[in-house]
Amino acid sequence: MGTSVAEFLDRWDSGRRPDLPETTSGTLRLDAAEGGHTTHWRLTVRDQRVEVSRSAEDAELIVRADREVFDRLASGRTHLAAALLRNDLSVRGNMRLLMLLRRIFPGTPGARHPRQVVRERDGHR
């Protein structure tokens, strides 16, 4: 099945993430609903670091979805934009921060950067 969102966020390493923009900072809250209960995670982004805590405290961006949708995002089986276009999640607040989730959640398992594919095809490593 893959990684659940709880496993993904509970083992999150708050170290520096060079793939995050240096100038972007803010707070995001993920609300995962399941069986009449909602689990909240708060992500604080600052200085290319993401701190994760379980908190229902207000945030600049709130993303709500069924837990299953977040599980698919955390395992790379669903892309954030696809979930948004399918109306699988709802978003309120600073949309600029939504694009950070693309960089926080993993990509599709087995996906490779196009440059890597070309290097391998041409025999370069």
Tab-separated table of C-alpha atoms in Angstrom:
chain	number	residue	atom	x	y	z
A	1	MET	CA	0.000	0.000	0.000
A	2	GLY	CA	2.844	2.446	0.711
A	3	THR	CA	3.490	5.028	3.347
A	4	SER	CA	0.588	6.604	5.220
A	5	VAL	CA	0.548	10.338	5.817
A	6	ALA	CA	0.892	9.689	9.562
A	7	GLU	CA	4.052	7.605	9.037
A	8	PHE	CA	5.443	10.124	6.559
A	9	LEU	CA	4.938	13.156	8.806
A	10	ASP	CA	5.772	11.413	12.101
A	11	ARG	CA	9.224	10.471	10.803
A	12	TRP	CA	9.828	13.825	9.104
A	13	ASP	CA	13.370	15.160	9.504
A	14	SER	CA	13.282	18.920	10.087
A	15	GLY	CA	16.736	19.404	8.552
A	16	ARG	CA	17.466	21.845	5.750
A	17	ARG	CA	15.711	21.154	2.423
A	18	PRO	CA	17.713	22.763	-0.418
A	19	ASP	CA	14.851	22.089	-2.860
A	20	LEU	CA	12.623	24.547	-0.953
A	21	PRO	CA	12.831	28.237	-1.897
A	22	GLU	CA	15.050	30.192	0.494
A	23	THR	CA	12.666	33.131	0.697
A	24	THR	CA	9.441	31.226	1.341
A	25	SER	CA	8.100	30.925	4.850
A	26	GLY	CA	4.712	30.289	6.375
A	27	THR	CA	2.443	27.866	8.169
A	28	LEU	CA	0.303	25.108	6.687
A	29	ARG	CA	-2.231	22.880	8.386
A	30	LEU	CA	-3.250	19.530	6.966
A	31	ASP	CA	-6.656	18.272	8.115
A	32	ALA	CA	-7.089	14.556	7.394
A	33	ALA	CA	-10.656	13.324	7.932
A	34	GLU	CA	-11.523	9.704	8.620
A	35	GLY	CA	-14.634	8.191	10.176
A	36	GLY	CA	-15.959	11.377	11.760
A	37	HIS	CA	-12.551	12.261	13.227
A	38	THR	CA	-10.009	14.757	11.899
A	39	THR	CA	-6.265	14.566	12.510
A	40	HIS	CA	-4.358	17.839	12.213
A	41	TRP	CA	-0.719	18.419	11.313
A	42	ARG	CA	0.874	21.858	11.348
A	43	LEU	CA	3.870	22.514	9.135
A	44	THR	CA	6.023	25.570	9.771
A	45	VAL	CA	8.281	26.470	6.846
A	46	ARG	CA	11.225	28.811	7.421
A	47	ASP	CA	14.815	29.009	6.158
A	48	GLN	CA	14.416	25.916	3.947
A	49	ARG	CA	13.300	23.863	6.947
A	50	VAL	CA	9.921	22.300	7.694
A	51	GLU	CA	8.912	21.621	11.285
A	52	VAL	CA	5.982	19.243	11.727
A	53	SER	CA	3.714	19.034	14.766
A	54	ARG	CA	0.268	17.678	15.506
A	55	SER	CA	-1.794	20.779	16.109
A	56	ALA	CA	-5.155	22.251	15.137
A	57	GLU	CA	-3.739	25.764	15.545
A	58	ASP	CA	-4.714	28.146	12.746
A	59	ALA	CA	-2.324	28.471	9.799
A	60	GLU	CA	-1.850	30.647	6.718
A	61	LEU	CA	-2.952	27.739	4.518
A	62	ILE	CA	-5.383	24.986	5.490
A	63	VAL	CA	-5.679	21.882	3.308
A	64	ARG	CA	-8.548	19.473	4.025
A	65	ALA	CA	-9.065	16.003	2.567
A	66	ASP	CA	-9.931	12.434	3.464
A	67	ARG	CA	-7.038	10.613	5.103
A	68	GLU	CA	-6.885	8.300	2.091
A	69	VAL	CA	-6.093	11.266	-0.188
A	70	PHE	CA	-3.256	12.366	2.103
A	71	ASP	CA	-2.004	8.760	2.208
A	72	ARG	CA	-1.822	8.733	-1.598
A	73	LEU	CA	0.062	12.057	-1.566
A	74	ALA	CA	2.499	10.790	1.087
A	75	SER	CA	3.252	7.623	-0.884
A	76	GLY	CA	3.659	9.447	-4.203
A	77	ARG	CA	0.658	7.689	-5.773
A	78	THR	CA	-1.186	10.989	-6.308
A	79	HIS	CA	0.187	14.342	-7.410
A	80	LEU	CA	-1.013	17.396	-5.498
A	81	ALA	CA	-2.285	19.147	-8.639
A	82	ALA	CA	-4.248	16.052	-9.697
A	83	ALA	CA	-5.915	15.826	-6.274
A	84	LEU	CA	-6.800	19.511	-6.440
A	85	LEU	CA	-8.256	19.237	-9.949
A	86	ARG	CA	-10.302	16.172	-8.958
A	87	ASN	CA	-11.655	18.169	-6.029
A	88	ASP	CA	-10.251	15.542	-3.639
A	89	LEU	CA	-9.017	18.277	-1.336
A	90	SER	CA	-10.110	21.745	-0.357
A	91	VAL	CA	-7.791	24.648	0.268
A	92	ARG	CA	-8.216	27.906	2.163
A	93	GLY	CA	-5.638	30.613	2.600
A	94	ASN	CA	-2.333	31.523	1.003
A	95	MET	CA	-2.226	29.502	-2.236
A	96	ARG	CA	1.475	30.298	-2.692
A	97	LEU	CA	2.157	27.915	0.175
A	98	LEU	CA	0.224	25.129	-1.550
A	99	MET	CA	3.022	24.741	-4.079
A	100	LEU	CA	5.398	23.927	-1.212
A	101	LEU	CA	3.471	20.716	-0.593
A	102	ARG	CA	4.534	19.545	-4.054
A	103	ARG	CA	8.126	19.695	-2.826
A	104	ILE	CA	7.388	18.242	0.605
A	105	PHE	CA	5.452	15.170	-0.526
A	106	PRO	CA	7.440	12.636	-2.558
A	107	GLY	CA	7.119	12.172	-6.284
A	108	THR	CA	5.904	9.078	-8.075
A	109	PRO	CA	7.837	5.953	-7.025
A	110	GLY	CA	10.423	5.074	-9.653
A	111	ALA	CA	10.208	8.472	-11.357
A	112	ARG	CA	13.490	9.955	-12.549
A	113	HIS	CA	14.543	13.412	-13.620
A	114	PRO	CA	14.581	13.786	-17.445
A	115	ARG	CA	18.272	14.767	-17.381
A	116	GLN	CA	19.116	11.532	-15.586
A	117	VAL	CA	17.269	9.538	-18.258
A	118	VAL	CA	19.211	11.282	-21.056
A	119	ARG	CA	22.568	10.759	-19.280
A	120	GLU	CA	21.820	7.064	-18.868
A	121	ARG	CA	20.681	6.769	-22.468
A	122	ASP	CA	23.859	8.457	-23.707
A	123	GLY	CA	26.091	6.348	-21.450
A	124	HIS	CA	27.074	9.133	-19.013
A	125	ARG	CA	26.741	8.805	-15.272
